Amino acid sequence: MNTLAARRTRNLGMTVVAALLILWLSDVMTTALQDTSRMSGWGLLAMIGFLAAYNLRKKLALLPLGSSASWLQLHIYIALLTAVVFGVHLNWKMPNGLVESILALLYLLVFASGVVGLFLSRSLAKRLTTRGEEVLFERIPVYRKRIQAEVEAIVFSGLEESESTAVAQFYADRLREFFLQTRNFWQHLVQSNRFRFGLLKEMQAYGRYLDESERAMMTRLVTCVEAKDDLDYQFSLQATLKYWLFIHVPLTYALLVFAALHLLLVSAFSGGVS
Amino acid sequence: MSEGPSHASSFDENDYSRPNQPWQCGWAAEGHACPLGPTKWGLCRSAHECTPYKNGDTWFCARTKAHGGTCDEGPLPDGTCCKQIQKCQPTRSVLSRRGVVSFTVFASAIALAFIILGSPNRQNLVSPGDLTSQHSQVIDRCEDCHAAAAGGLSDWTHASFDATVTQRQSDLCLQCHAELGPNAKQPHGRNPELLVELTRQQVERLTSERQRTDGELVVAKTMLPQSHDALSCATCHREHRGNNADLTRLTNQQCQVCHVDAFHSFSDGHPEFTTYPHERRTRLYFDHVSHFGKHFAVGESGRDRKCNDCHQPDVAGRYMLVKPFELTCAECHSHQIHDDTTLGIAVVAIPSLDVESLRNNAREIGQWPSEYPFHVEATGTVSPILRILLHSYEGYAAIEETLSGVDVSDLRDADSPQLLAAESLVWFIKGALYDIVQSGHPEIHRRLTTVLGTNVSAQQITMLANSYPLNMTIEMQQEWFSSLRDEVESKRSGNAFAHQTEDAPADPGLAIQVERRESDMVASGWYLHGSSLSLRYRANGHADPLLKTLLDVGSVGIGNRSDALSPQETLHALFDQVASPFAAGRCTKCHSVERGQDGRAHVNWLAYRRPLSEHRFTGFSHAPHVTLLREEACAECHSFNKAPGDVASLFRPEFVTSNWLPATNPHDFTSDFEPMSRASCAKCHSNDSGRDRCLTCHNYHVR
């Protein structure tokens, strides 16, 4: 068993044990007529606070608060554990009240987005290494512009060197839009090469009607198409890896706001913070 | 992977890139970001490609090699760079955009929270869920149950740190649920000291072999509070869980965690029943064994009766009630109530006096009927009701004391004080009769109130006074005390009066009158009984109101009996007179008499009726069992503890004492039935059936 697998097994095992312990403790407390909602509520709030602090930890890189990787591991497994505490807190039923329903919904969205994010970071990161050149996300527009410029240079040079406009016509009809901006976001996300193969096949078929110099140009264009498609692939996956946080992080803030409101209400209406 | 040109290798590393800053140059996407970059507020700072420097009178280009080195054109004459950078529209970085979205969502959440808190409909919006249907019908404001709800946000914040909120809310619960009593917040609503004692008794009965030792329960027990702090209602009753939520649901585990006797299930470890459900004798004296063994036996009397001939479930189907007298006992027992072979109750009995001894000792008594020879059944005893009427005289108690142990029908050995007391007794009786004849019912009411007012209700006094037959009192006076008016008025005015000589013959007319009374004895109601010199009463049927009142009034004397001669003792005498199973009406032949916890006695006029407020530890509903078991239902659980042929004596000692008075201890008895057995219940109430919850048979709140 390699180190990563061992670590995952250990962490997952500890999480499962902790979850079982929480469930057992909840049963015991229920039996003892203790207020499990209060205990699980405080527990859940502390756990969510810790999870939210991960974002803070990333901003305070200089402080000796442990490695980001360790925080991420804790973030993942404690987040998984919150699902059990959340279920215990709600007695495994959706609440009826407005505030509680909003709060529960926010938690579920944050949790679900987190799980999705975990899945994406596990799966997309691997896929990023399998196709195209690994590039910085912020530089992708620069590279795309550069490819577009290169393609236009090829096409325009062809017009100057040859009287035929076949390649230029093909570019205008089929390639210009493709090179203009990022394309096929969702197809890349689901690992579909349908567009790429279709376009390349079309270019190959088109080559039969071209002369030698035009075919050479078309070959260079094929290379650019592949580069642009790989760049789109990188963009699609990297954007997804970045943009899932646009749901996860903002909703976490909303979750904290409504958790505070919920805490105020339950404390005032059912027995004080103590 | 395609084999196109390497992006990284073609990237100009000199291009300024700030992915971790909120704003990026708008030209970055074109691949030529300006070296300055935008301000932190997102404004373009573009100016020129360099800032020329002056050496002497000449301006020189200062563009760095990284940006192309010195330009050919050089600075303008005024020293400004000739290469002006075109302005851009800075763009936000991904991080910054996420920050904007986060802030927007955060601010929106806060705004929504304040909208909710500031809404006129705030109470509904912050409600965590619907109330149960029972509560939702009577509660429409949060402050009805929540102490903090009446205030605003600041009050809520303050209440959040107030540890007394829980108890104050429980107090609000109890404003409506006052029926739970003063100890409502204590376990089971009982006095904590009583619970401690019950626990101690339970510990003594514990048997280790059936005790549960599973970890969950053991750990849970350690979580229980060690002190006897008041519990809050919300410990068990969790509201706002929907219209159909079960507020009273508790698991077996939750019950057992407090109990020292923790067992696995009803069929495994539950303590055996001991006397349940026969924890006391029945309120109506009914010998099931003798009735079923003899009177209801087929072939004996032809009355083949079943349980439901006499019993029927109440409206809720919970308790089996006894059907009315007319549908059950009347057929066989009505004639005993109307029995005219026994004398009625002597309400007013004129004592037989030793007139000769009194007169021989110069005691003036005037006319006295007992000197006539036909009063053979008259005794030297004053009837209890007459005694009560006489107690309204201040000196009567002293007379009773003087005459204690003296038979006034034979005063030959009486000393002077006793003779004087007997004379006084005569005039008290005559005075009372005179006043009653003169003033009627108000006089009786006054005397009863004077004597019984503190112990007997006004309603009972009115009942007794109004029932008194005034016409018969007048007849009694006319027949037995014909010169009463003259005698009493003369006595009270201090005048001497003429009395009949001892040799005077009996008035033959009076004798005829008395004989007529004897022959006119009625089967029910009031009548004069001449031979016993008494005004008597026979029952007018079942539930005769006068006899009931006499017994109720007399039973007051049971709890207050003292050795001293007193009105209470007189009441006891009244009770003894009426409560005999052989007395007219025979009320106590069936209706038992018992002492309550306060020592006072009362007659059980009704069979068991569940009080509305009663809520005992154990409850049982007959309806589902009868439905399930049908014809065999009763005998399935209620089996006789004697053979059918083992007919009991007519009066069992748990109901009647050896001197023919009612036994008053309801717990000193032998049931007609065997106790229920746990095993018989467990046949159906097993683990598998799911009907073995503690709360199936037990109540938490006891009152």
PDB file of C-alpha atoms in Angstrom, chain A residues 24-25 27-34 55 96-100 132-133 135 137-139 141-143 145-147 223 226-227 230-231 243 245-246 249-250 253-254 257-258 261 264-265 267-274, chain B residues 1-2 4 6-8 10-11 13 19 28-31 94 97-98 101-102 105-106 109-110 112 117 125-129 146 148-149 153 156-157 159-160 162-163 165-166 169 216 219-220 223 235 238 250 253-254 257:
ATOM      1  CA  TRP A  24     -23.396   6.414  19.703  1.00  0.00           C
ATOM      2  CA  LEU A  25     -22.925   9.431  21.914  1.00  0.00           C
ATOM      3  CA  ASP A  27     -27.981   7.832  21.257  1.00  0.00           C
ATOM      4  CA  VAL A  28     -26.628   7.799  24.782  1.00  0.00           C
ATOM      5  CA  MET A  29     -27.437  11.443  25.326  1.00  0.00           C
ATOM      6  CA  THR A  30     -30.912  10.973  23.920  1.00  0.00           C
ATOM      7  CA  THR A  31     -31.388   8.094  26.286  1.00  0.00           C
ATOM      8  CA  ALA A  32     -30.205  10.262  29.162  1.00  0.00           C
ATOM      9  CA  LEU A  33     -32.734  12.918  28.103  1.00  0.00           C
ATOM     10  CA  GLN A  34     -29.911  15.308  27.395  1.00  0.00           C
ATOM     11  CA  ASN A  55      -9.683  30.140   3.940  1.00  0.00           C
ATOM     12  CA  ASN A  96     -39.882  23.393   8.961  1.00  0.00           C
ATOM     13  CA  GLY A  97     -39.023  26.936  10.023  1.00  0.00           C
ATOM     14  CA  LEU A  98     -37.832  29.559   7.557  1.00  0.00           C
ATOM     15  CA  VAL A  99     -34.537  30.419   9.243  1.00  0.00           C
ATOM     16  CA  GLU A 100     -33.749  26.798   9.977  1.00  0.00           C
ATOM     17  CA  GLY A 132      -1.936  19.736 -23.606  1.00  0.00           C
ATOM     18  CA  GLU A 133       0.708  21.725 -21.914  1.00  0.00           C
ATOM     19  CA  VAL A 135      -0.089  26.358 -18.251  1.00  0.00           C
ATOM     20  CA  PHE A 137      -4.648  29.780 -15.820  1.00  0.00           C
ATOM     21  CA  GLU A 138      -4.118  33.522 -15.980  1.00  0.00           C
ATOM     22  CA  ARG A 139      -1.848  33.166 -19.027  1.00  0.00           C
ATOM     23  CA  PRO A 141      -5.839  34.256 -22.761  1.00  0.00           C
ATOM     24  CA  VAL A 142      -2.341  35.368 -23.763  1.00  0.00           C
ATOM     25  CA  TYR A 143      -1.582  32.008 -25.314  1.00  0.00           C
ATOM     26  CA  LYS A 145      -4.270  35.374 -28.571  1.00  0.00           C
ATOM     27  CA  ARG A 146      -0.890  34.237 -29.650  1.00  0.00           C
ATOM     28  CA  ILE A 147      -2.272  31.149 -31.407  1.00  0.00           C
ATOM     29  CA  THR A 223      -1.322  21.980 -35.424  1.00  0.00           C
ATOM     30  CA  GLU A 226      -4.867  21.041 -31.738  1.00  0.00           C
ATOM     31  CA  ALA A 227      -2.965  23.575 -29.650  1.00  0.00           C
ATOM     32  CA  ASP A 230      -5.692  21.675 -25.771  1.00  0.00           C
ATOM     33  CA  LEU A 231      -5.654  25.205 -24.409  1.00  0.00           C
ATOM     34  CA  TYR A 243     -14.954  28.441 -10.062  1.00  0.00           C
ATOM     35  CA  LEU A 245     -15.125  27.891  -4.990  1.00  0.00           C
ATOM     36  CA  PHE A 246     -17.374  30.707  -6.232  1.00  0.00           C
ATOM     37  CA  VAL A 249     -16.818  30.080  -0.260  1.00  0.00           C
ATOM     38  CA  PRO A 250     -19.581  32.703  -0.578  1.00  0.00           C
ATOM     39  CA  TYR A 253     -20.182  33.176   4.661  1.00  0.00           C
ATOM     40  CA  ALA A 254     -23.959  33.101   4.310  1.00  0.00           C
ATOM     41  CA  VAL A 257     -24.451  34.530   9.148  1.00  0.00           C
ATOM     42  CA  PHE A 258     -27.504  32.317   9.445  1.00  0.00           C
ATOM     43  CA  LEU A 261     -28.910  34.106  13.720  1.00  0.00           C
ATOM     44  CA  LEU A 264     -29.289  33.827  18.803  1.00  0.00           C
ATOM     45  CA  LEU A 265     -32.809  32.514  18.334  1.00  0.00           C
ATOM     46  CA  SER A 267     -30.430  30.655  22.862  1.00  0.00           C
ATOM     47  CA  ALA A 268     -33.047  33.302  23.507  1.00  0.00           C
ATOM     48  CA  PHE A 269     -36.024  31.041  22.994  1.00  0.00           C
ATOM     49  CA  SER A 270     -34.932  27.752  24.406  1.00  0.00           C
ATOM     50  CA  GLY A 271     -32.658  28.275  27.273  1.00  0.00           C
ATOM     51  CA  GLY A 272     -29.661  30.530  27.093  1.00  0.00           C
ATOM     52  CA  VAL A 273     -26.150  29.991  25.820  1.00  0.00           C
ATOM     53  CA  SER A 274     -25.112  28.324  29.053  1.00  0.00           C
TER      54      SER A 274
ATOM     55  CA  MET B   1      -1.136  15.541 -26.602  1.00  0.00           C
ATOM     56  CA  SER B   2      -0.548  17.866 -29.514  1.00  0.00           C
ATOM     57  CA  GLY B   4       2.379  22.503 -31.041  1.00  0.00           C
ATOM     58  CA  SER B   6       5.343  25.430 -26.144  1.00  0.00           C
ATOM     59  CA  HIS B   7       3.324  28.149 -24.535  1.00  0.00           C
ATOM     60  CA  ALA B   8       5.656  28.546 -21.598  1.00  0.00           C
ATOM     61  CA  SER B  10       7.038  31.487 -25.878  1.00  0.00           C
ATOM     62  CA  PHE B  11       5.773  33.479 -22.957  1.00  0.00           C
ATOM     63  CA  GLU B  13       8.438  36.352 -18.643  1.00  0.00           C
ATOM     64  CA  PRO B  19      -2.729  36.882 -10.336  1.00  0.00           C
ATOM     65  CA  ALA B  28      -2.434  41.312 -19.948  1.00  0.00           C
ATOM     66  CA  ALA B  29      -4.738  39.171 -22.033  1.00  0.00           C
ATOM     67  CA  GLU B  30      -3.099  40.649 -25.142  1.00  0.00           C
ATOM     68  CA  GLY B  31       0.247  39.585 -23.806  1.00  0.00           C
ATOM     69  CA  VAL B  94     -10.169  35.444 -10.239  1.00  0.00           C
ATOM     70  CA  ARG B  97     -13.981  38.260  -8.368  1.00  0.00           C
ATOM     71  CA  ARG B  98     -14.505  35.494  -5.843  1.00  0.00           C
ATOM     72  CA  VAL B 101     -19.139  37.400  -4.951  1.00  0.00           C
ATOM     73  CA  SER B 102     -18.393  36.347  -1.370  1.00  0.00           C
ATOM     74  CA  VAL B 105     -23.524  36.946  -0.700  1.00  0.00           C
ATOM     75  CA  PHE B 106     -22.366  37.750   2.839  1.00  0.00           C
ATOM     76  CA  ALA B 109     -27.299  37.155   4.026  1.00  0.00           C
ATOM     77  CA  ILE B 110     -26.927  39.837   6.682  1.00  0.00           C
ATOM     78  CA  LEU B 112     -31.903  39.001   4.782  1.00  0.00           C
ATOM     79  CA  LEU B 117     -35.745  40.228  12.335  1.00  0.00           C
ATOM     80  CA  LEU B 125     -40.559  33.987  10.203  1.00  0.00           C
ATOM     81  CA  VAL B 126     -38.305  32.956  13.072  1.00  0.00           C
ATOM     82  CA  SER B 127     -40.555  30.131  14.176  1.00  0.00           C
ATOM     83  CA  PRO B 128     -38.571  26.918  13.846  1.00  0.00           C
ATOM     84  CA  GLY B 129     -41.605  24.930  12.777  1.00  0.00           C
ATOM     85  CA  HIS B 146     -41.247  31.970  25.361  1.00  0.00           C
ATOM     86  CA  ALA B 148     -37.987  36.420  25.817  1.00  0.00           C
ATOM     87  CA  ALA B 149     -40.316  36.706  22.864  1.00  0.00           C
ATOM     88  CA  LEU B 153     -33.594  42.008  19.446  1.00  0.00           C
ATOM     89  CA  TRP B 156     -33.306  38.281  22.758  1.00  0.00           C
ATOM     90  CA  THR B 157     -29.601  38.875  23.009  1.00  0.00           C
ATOM     91  CA  ALA B 159     -32.027  36.254  27.100  1.00  0.00           C
ATOM     92  CA  SER B 160     -29.420  34.277  25.214  1.00  0.00           C
ATOM     93  CA  ASP B 162     -29.863  34.063  30.812  1.00  0.00           C
ATOM     94  CA  ALA B 163     -29.645  30.587  32.295  1.00  0.00           C
ATOM     95  CA  VAL B 165     -34.909  31.065  30.559  1.00  0.00           C
ATOM     96  CA  THR B 166     -35.599  27.335  30.479  1.00  0.00           C
ATOM     97  CA  GLN B 169     -40.540  28.878  30.019  1.00  0.00           C
ATOM     98  CA  GLU B 216     -25.191   2.563  26.472  1.00  0.00           C
ATOM     99  CA  VAL B 219     -22.998   5.499  30.302  1.00  0.00           C
ATOM    100  CA  ALA B 220     -26.345   7.273  29.983  1.00  0.00           C
ATOM    101  CA  MET B 223     -25.099  11.702  32.451  1.00  0.00           C
ATOM    102  CA  THR B 235     -36.478  17.884  28.586  1.00  0.00           C
ATOM    103  CA  ARG B 238     -39.914  19.112  22.103  1.00  0.00           C
ATOM    104  CA  LEU B 250     -40.344   8.441  25.107  1.00  0.00           C
ATOM    105  CA  GLN B 253     -34.389   3.358  27.159  1.00  0.00           C
ATOM    106  CA  GLN B 254     -35.259   6.872  28.224  1.00  0.00           C
ATOM    107  CA  VAL B 257     -32.147   5.430  32.398  1.00  0.00           C
TER     108      VAL B 257
END
